[in-house]
């Protein structure tokens, strides 16, 4: 801010600035520039974060792949990284992750999309105002709570209903998937709802004017028009399920079975990272570096999904906004 | 003073829209005592020139919005910019206090001199420019604060003293004091649209600029509020130079001393369109005896 | 004798009228049926989602009921004696963590948002990169942030060790994108006319931001910060990697020294134990967290709806 005295001095008795005075800044305003610079630095922190993530994954991974060949890592299914005679075929935890993600999406896609259609096309403003915040609250429940819920409620209750279903109680990919599914419903519902709300009203009115029923308008007009947003919501939810840790640690077990069977226990990539990092693996060993190699793979997978989803979301924003 | 306003409204009777205060008056027949010598004195300004534009061109992302405007704006007068929509009159007025700087793709060519200093010179600081040249916008834009804080904001950030006194003087100056003196701490959004716009004028004069730019200040207001703002402009003229953009020809005729008429020009292939200054003269002349037939067509309502 | 022609016309008109009125009154039965079935399906989906939430809350309360006592807040952890086990160090650890998170995310998040909305030229490739980068970071799995914290804060450049400060830094980076996105939205909601009005008075850009834009966007920013805090409070996965240990029995006096614990990690560890009493303890911990988080989130959402400025 400028010094008061210099300003006052430049003003005529009436208070007006002398018009003949040059229009240059009364001070260089270094403070202003310093502020802009520090704000830019705050924004740059996000880039630094990504860089740091990449470095923290890449450096140990390079060490890891110095000892383990790419082929062994990606194309074998012998997975025993912590044993005395270790093997590093990452296929088992990858399949474990896919299994949980698959079962979570099997639940979350129909429930999330139907909720979105209801909210955007059917619900009265009052109902919408009530349900939307509840979904947001659901999104704020900590994941460890879903994990505890899965292992203390879902697993025993479903075990009672289908006694043969869970092979190694209480752990099952399907149970973890169901809990993760509950957790990602709000993602699908809220982004899809936004996408459908963004479809211009004129499109709906045009369809109604042709005599279409509400069902047809919702499913044949609005839904297809919002499809890129809907797909984005599913992809983002999938990315979230792939990266979910606490639920699978508690409910999916630790056995790296090579199966998509919902009743089998599996070890996901995140569960491997979580258990190994909290276990007593010595820093600097190849077993320890496995954490980072698996983490790098996890990061690449979710990164690809996220970028795909972000592009889709941009597209629906560009089309209708 | 009010009757003068009403008189001149008659001269815009040919205008197509807006409120006509004196319908049925023959445009060419209006000749009154005092009018002639006013015009005479106005052909050269009493208080000198504040702005001098030389071949001013403004481009947005490479395409020109106004082209090659040259004109001089006199101090202590009200200068109106009129023309059909898209003729660049708003773009032009935003050059006078460098508000165009806020649009990243905008480029200004030619020169715009303020008391002989080029506003777009390399050393010139837009903040210094705006301290001297205030602006009132199309839609009233009070800050989401109390009435008092709205006015106190300018003097505070400019480091002026006697904030309380300035608030009161500014409200008097904008003919708003009596209406709001008992509710200075209320939110400005509780005021009517016309009051909000006068608050914006008060806010502007609280920092005592030399020039007030008004970009269609009444376009969002009803006729009564518009009348109050016009009366206010006539009073402000004593202390401030005013440039106003208006789409309402009668308003230009009522309040302004000089009028510039711009039109939309199309290139041969009808691809690019830009604004061009057609005629700039004393207001009476523009509305009664324009030199250019396009001006005449516009002010008599044949086009636009 | 009525004119037969007129009679025929009258009948035809009546018939056509009846047909039209009938059509307007009723949709074909199949359409009605299908429409209702579809609506029932949609409602079922909403109910399922809501039941999931309600079941989670009710079940945690029921399951945790036997473990409810003041011991939860006053006792430390144990793996042998569930009767006297509690969450005290975990609660204190979480409070420490969150204090650090707030200190970091408010200036960094708001600063980044102000830069991106008010200063950055969105057409420049580096600004677009920053934007894309923030959107991606918001969706990076939380456990990856744990790896980052382990590599940079616990070991590596900062080498803080397994201390609260490392946990705070990790969680802050994790929720920073949330804060930035929310703050940007709040800043964007302030209409440009407010900025024009301020600049036209001769205020500088920073004066305009500090005195007009930021005050007007505070409710939105606060909402974003609260949502971010509640997310950080509930995160356990990254803390597993940056060393929130379970069996910290003493209260941490120093954020840069000594082991720490956190509420969600403690819940996780109780839930891992085989005995049902520990599972009850975990459920009771979930209830405590849910009460705090639901209160925080509801407040944030209420705040946002309450102060949604109508310009």
PDB file of N, CA and C in Angstrom, chain B residues 220-269:
ATOM      1  N   UNK B 220     -30.315  -0.433 -16.964  1.00  0.00           N
ATOM      2  CA  UNK B 220     -31.009  -1.413 -16.128  1.00  0.00           C
ATOM      3  C   UNK B 220     -32.059  -0.728 -15.242  1.00  0.00           C
ATOM      4  N   UNK B 221     -32.352   0.559 -15.505  1.00  0.00           N
ATOM      5  CA  UNK B 221     -33.193   1.308 -14.570  1.00  0.00           C
ATOM      6  C   UNK B 221     -34.519   1.726 -15.197  1.00  0.00           C
ATOM      7  N   UNK B 222     -35.484   1.998 -14.318  1.00  0.00           N
ATOM      8  CA  UNK B 222     -36.782   2.463 -14.793  1.00  0.00           C
ATOM      9  C   UNK B 222     -36.700   3.959 -15.109  1.00  0.00           C
ATOM     10  N   UNK B 223     -37.708   4.509 -15.784  1.00  0.00           N
ATOM     11  CA  UNK B 223     -37.643   5.913 -16.227  1.00  0.00           C
ATOM     12  C   UNK B 223     -37.453   6.909 -15.089  1.00  0.00           C
ATOM     13  N   UNK B 224     -38.065   6.663 -13.930  1.00  0.00           N
ATOM     14  CA  UNK B 224     -37.947   7.638 -12.841  1.00  0.00           C
ATOM     15  C   UNK B 224     -36.513   7.667 -12.317  1.00  0.00           C
ATOM     16  N   UNK B 225     -35.952   6.464 -12.106  1.00  0.00           N
ATOM     17  CA  UNK B 225     -34.563   6.410 -11.651  1.00  0.00           C
ATOM     18  C   UNK B 225     -33.645   7.024 -12.696  1.00  0.00           C
ATOM     19  N   UNK B 226     -33.951   6.757 -13.963  1.00  0.00           N
ATOM     20  CA  UNK B 226     -33.145   7.318 -15.041  1.00  0.00           C
ATOM     21  C   UNK B 226     -33.158   8.836 -14.975  1.00  0.00           C
ATOM     22  N   UNK B 227     -34.337   9.409 -14.748  1.00  0.00           N
ATOM     23  CA  UNK B 227     -34.456  10.859 -14.653  1.00  0.00           C
ATOM     24  C   UNK B 227     -33.578  11.410 -13.541  1.00  0.00           C
ATOM     25  N   UNK B 228     -33.594  10.707 -12.397  1.00  0.00           N
ATOM     26  CA  UNK B 228     -32.787  11.181 -11.266  1.00  0.00           C
ATOM     27  C   UNK B 228     -31.299  11.159 -11.604  1.00  0.00           C
ATOM     28  N   UNK B 229     -30.885  10.103 -12.302  1.00  0.00           N
ATOM     29  CA  UNK B 229     -29.464  10.018 -12.657  1.00  0.00           C
ATOM     30  C   UNK B 229     -29.103  11.126 -13.646  1.00  0.00           C
ATOM     31  N   UNK B 230     -30.026  11.393 -14.566  1.00  0.00           N
ATOM     32  CA  UNK B 230     -29.727  12.446 -15.550  1.00  0.00           C
ATOM     33  C   UNK B 230     -29.613  13.810 -14.863  1.00  0.00           C
ATOM     34  N   UNK B 231     -30.526  14.081 -13.928  1.00  0.00           N
ATOM     35  CA  UNK B 231     -30.438  15.341 -13.181  1.00  0.00           C
ATOM     36  C   UNK B 231     -29.088  15.433 -12.473  1.00  0.00           C
ATOM     37  N   UNK B 232     -28.708  14.304 -11.888  1.00  0.00           N
ATOM     38  CA  UNK B 232     -27.455  14.257 -11.162  1.00  0.00           C
ATOM     39  C   UNK B 232     -26.277  14.556 -12.086  1.00  0.00           C
ATOM     40  N   UNK B 233     -26.337  14.002 -13.293  1.00  0.00           N
ATOM     41  CA  UNK B 233     -25.243  14.230 -14.238  1.00  0.00           C
ATOM     42  C   UNK B 233     -25.101  15.714 -14.538  1.00  0.00           C
ATOM     43  N   UNK B 234     -26.235  16.390 -14.691  1.00  0.00           N
ATOM     44  CA  UNK B 234     -26.173  17.811 -15.003  1.00  0.00           C
ATOM     45  C   UNK B 234     -25.493  18.575 -13.866  1.00  0.00           C
ATOM     46  N   UNK B 235     -25.734  18.130 -12.626  1.00  0.00           N
ATOM     47  CA  UNK B 235     -25.077  18.799 -11.501  1.00  0.00           C
ATOM     48  C   UNK B 235     -23.593  18.464 -11.440  1.00  0.00           C
ATOM     49  N   UNK B 236     -23.280  17.174 -11.705  1.00  0.00           N
ATOM     50  CA  UNK B 236     -21.891  16.738 -11.609  1.00  0.00           C
ATOM     51  C   UNK B 236     -21.005  17.435 -12.628  1.00  0.00           C
ATOM     52  N   UNK B 237     -21.622  17.871 -13.705  1.00  0.00           N
ATOM     53  CA  UNK B 237     -20.898  18.528 -14.777  1.00  0.00           C
ATOM     54  C   UNK B 237     -20.093  19.727 -14.289  1.00  0.00           C
ATOM     55  N   UNK B 238     -20.593  20.338 -13.220  1.00  0.00           N
ATOM     56  CA  UNK B 238     -19.903  21.507 -12.681  1.00  0.00           C
ATOM     57  C   UNK B 238     -18.479  21.156 -12.247  1.00  0.00           C
ATOM     58  N   UNK B 239     -18.329  19.939 -11.708  1.00  0.00           N
ATOM     59  CA  UNK B 239     -17.041  19.572 -11.128  1.00  0.00           C
ATOM     60  C   UNK B 239     -16.280  18.506 -11.902  1.00  0.00           C
ATOM     61  N   UNK B 240     -17.002  17.777 -12.729  1.00  0.00           N
ATOM     62  CA  UNK B 240     -16.365  16.629 -13.368  1.00  0.00           C
ATOM     63  C   UNK B 240     -16.608  16.663 -14.876  1.00  0.00           C
ATOM     64  N   UNK B 241     -15.672  16.104 -15.605  1.00  0.00           N
ATOM     65  CA  UNK B 241     -15.912  15.852 -17.021  1.00  0.00           C
ATOM     66  C   UNK B 241     -16.556  14.471 -17.110  1.00  0.00           C
ATOM     67  N   UNK B 242     -17.557  14.349 -17.948  1.00  0.00           N
ATOM     68  CA  UNK B 242     -18.275  13.079 -18.010  1.00  0.00           C
ATOM     69  C   UNK B 242     -18.294  12.567 -19.438  1.00  0.00           C
ATOM     70  N   UNK B 243     -18.023  11.291 -19.600  1.00  0.00           N
ATOM     71  CA  UNK B 243     -18.223  10.634 -20.889  1.00  0.00           C
ATOM     72  C   UNK B 243     -19.257   9.551 -20.659  1.00  0.00           C
ATOM     73  N   UNK B 244     -20.311   9.547 -21.461  1.00  0.00           N
ATOM     74  CA  UNK B 244     -21.358   8.560 -21.255  1.00  0.00           C
ATOM     75  C   UNK B 244     -21.622   7.784 -22.537  1.00  0.00           C
ATOM     76  N   UNK B 245     -21.735   6.483 -22.381  1.00  0.00           N
ATOM     77  CA  UNK B 245     -22.197   5.643 -23.483  1.00  0.00           C
ATOM     78  C   UNK B 245     -23.669   5.408 -23.259  1.00  0.00           C
ATOM     79  N   UNK B 246     -24.462   5.570 -24.275  1.00  0.00           N
ATOM     80  CA  UNK B 246     -25.881   5.280 -24.107  1.00  0.00           C
ATOM     81  C   UNK B 246     -26.464   4.732 -25.397  1.00  0.00           C
ATOM     82  N   UNK B 247     -27.419   3.830 -25.227  1.00  0.00           N
ATOM     83  CA  UNK B 247     -28.132   3.334 -26.405  1.00  0.00           C
ATOM     84  C   UNK B 247     -29.399   4.145 -26.614  1.00  0.00           C
ATOM     85  N   UNK B 248     -29.646   5.063 -25.669  1.00  0.00           N
ATOM     86  CA  UNK B 248     -30.877   5.834 -25.666  1.00  0.00           C
ATOM     87  C   UNK B 248     -30.587   7.231 -26.219  1.00  0.00           C
ATOM     88  N   UNK B 249     -31.019   7.460 -27.467  1.00  0.00           N
ATOM     89  CA  UNK B 249     -30.664   8.730 -28.119  1.00  0.00           C
ATOM     90  C   UNK B 249     -31.234   9.929 -27.404  1.00  0.00           C
ATOM     91  N   UNK B 250     -32.464   9.740 -26.848  1.00  0.00           N
ATOM     92  CA  UNK B 250     -33.054  10.875 -26.152  1.00  0.00           C
ATOM     93  C   UNK B 250     -32.217  11.261 -24.950  1.00  0.00           C
ATOM     94  N   UNK B 251     -31.651  10.239 -24.299  1.00  0.00           N
ATOM     95  CA  UNK B 251     -30.797  10.542 -23.159  1.00  0.00           C
ATOM     96  C   UNK B 251     -29.586  11.364 -23.598  1.00  0.00           C
ATOM     97  N   UNK B 252     -28.982  10.963 -24.699  1.00  0.00           N
ATOM     98  CA  UNK B 252     -27.840  11.720 -25.217  1.00  0.00           C
ATOM     99  C   UNK B 252     -28.269  13.150 -25.502  1.00  0.00           C
ATOM    100  N   UNK B 253     -29.436  13.284 -26.123  1.00  0.00           N
ATOM    101  CA  UNK B 253     -29.902  14.620 -26.483  1.00  0.00           C
ATOM    102  C   UNK B 253     -30.189  15.457 -25.247  1.00  0.00           C
ATOM    103  N   UNK B 254     -30.737  14.811 -24.222  1.00  0.00           N
ATOM    104  CA  UNK B 254     -31.094  15.542 -23.002  1.00  0.00           C
ATOM    105  C   UNK B 254     -29.866  16.006 -22.248  1.00  0.00           C
ATOM    106  N   UNK B 255     -28.874  15.146 -22.071  1.00  0.00           N
ATOM    107  CA  UNK B 255     -27.814  15.488 -21.124  1.00  0.00           C
ATOM    108  C   UNK B 255     -26.511  15.963 -21.748  1.00  0.00           C
ATOM    109  N   UNK B 256     -26.233  15.587 -22.980  1.00  0.00           N
ATOM    110  CA  UNK B 256     -24.855  15.784 -23.414  1.00  0.00           C
ATOM    111  C   UNK B 256     -24.637  17.122 -24.113  1.00  0.00           C
ATOM    112  N   UNK B 257     -23.398  17.566 -24.074  1.00  0.00           N
ATOM    113  CA  UNK B 257     -23.006  18.763 -24.802  1.00  0.00           C
ATOM    114  C   UNK B 257     -22.509  18.402 -26.189  1.00  0.00           C
ATOM    115  N   UNK B 258     -21.824  17.286 -26.263  1.00  0.00           N
ATOM    116  CA  UNK B 258     -21.342  16.815 -27.560  1.00  0.00           C
ATOM    117  C   UNK B 258     -21.713  15.346 -27.705  1.00  0.00           C
ATOM    118  N   UNK B 259     -21.870  14.929 -28.940  1.00  0.00           N
ATOM    119  CA  UNK B 259     -22.245  13.545 -29.191  1.00  0.00           C
ATOM    120  C   UNK B 259     -21.376  12.985 -30.299  1.00  0.00           C
ATOM    121  N   UNK B 260     -20.919  11.746 -30.044  1.00  0.00           N
ATOM    122  CA  UNK B 260     -20.195  11.032 -31.100  1.00  0.00           C
ATOM    123  C   UNK B 260     -21.075   9.882 -31.564  1.00  0.00           C
ATOM    124  N   UNK B 261     -21.179   9.735 -32.875  1.00  0.00           N
ATOM    125  CA  UNK B 261     -22.021   8.668 -33.408  1.00  0.00           C
ATOM    126  C   UNK B 261     -21.139   7.624 -34.079  1.00  0.00           C
ATOM    127  N   UNK B 262     -21.300   6.392 -33.651  1.00  0.00           N
ATOM    128  CA  UNK B 262     -20.525   5.288 -34.228  1.00  0.00           C
ATOM    129  C   UNK B 262     -21.468   4.320 -34.913  1.00  0.00           C
ATOM    130  N   UNK B 263     -20.959   3.638 -35.934  1.00  0.00           N
ATOM    131  CA  UNK B 263     -21.775   2.609 -36.574  1.00  0.00           C
ATOM    132  C   UNK B 263     -20.967   1.320 -36.687  1.00  0.00           C
ATOM    133  N   UNK B 264     -21.676   0.266 -37.053  1.00  0.00           N
ATOM    134  CA  UNK B 264     -21.018  -1.010 -37.311  1.00  0.00           C
ATOM    135  C   UNK B 264     -20.650  -1.045 -38.784  1.00  0.00           C
ATOM    136  N   UNK B 265     -19.372  -1.274 -39.048  1.00  0.00           N
ATOM    137  CA  UNK B 265     -18.900  -1.349 -40.434  1.00  0.00           C
ATOM    138  C   UNK B 265     -18.598  -2.808 -40.759  1.00  0.00           C
ATOM    139  N   UNK B 266     -18.930  -3.214 -41.951  1.00  0.00           N
ATOM    140  CA  UNK B 266     -18.635  -4.585 -42.382  1.00  0.00           C
ATOM    141  C   UNK B 266     -17.593  -4.545 -43.477  1.00  0.00           C
ATOM    142  N   UNK B 267     -16.707  -5.537 -43.516  1.00  0.00           N
ATOM    143  CA  UNK B 267     -15.760  -5.562 -44.626  1.00  0.00           C
ATOM    144  C   UNK B 267     -16.436  -6.168 -45.864  1.00  0.00           C
ATOM    145  N   UNK B 268     -15.713  -6.150 -46.980  1.00  0.00           N
ATOM    146  CA  UNK B 268     -16.317  -6.506 -48.264  1.00  0.00           C
ATOM    147  C   UNK B 268     -16.929  -7.904 -48.230  1.00  0.00           C
ATOM    148  N   UNK B 269     -16.237  -8.841 -47.585  1.00  0.00           N
ATOM    149  CA  UNK B 269     -16.764 -10.217 -47.572  1.00  0.00           C
ATOM    150  C   UNK B 269     -17.799 -10.417 -46.468  1.00  0.00           C
TER     151      UNK B 269
END
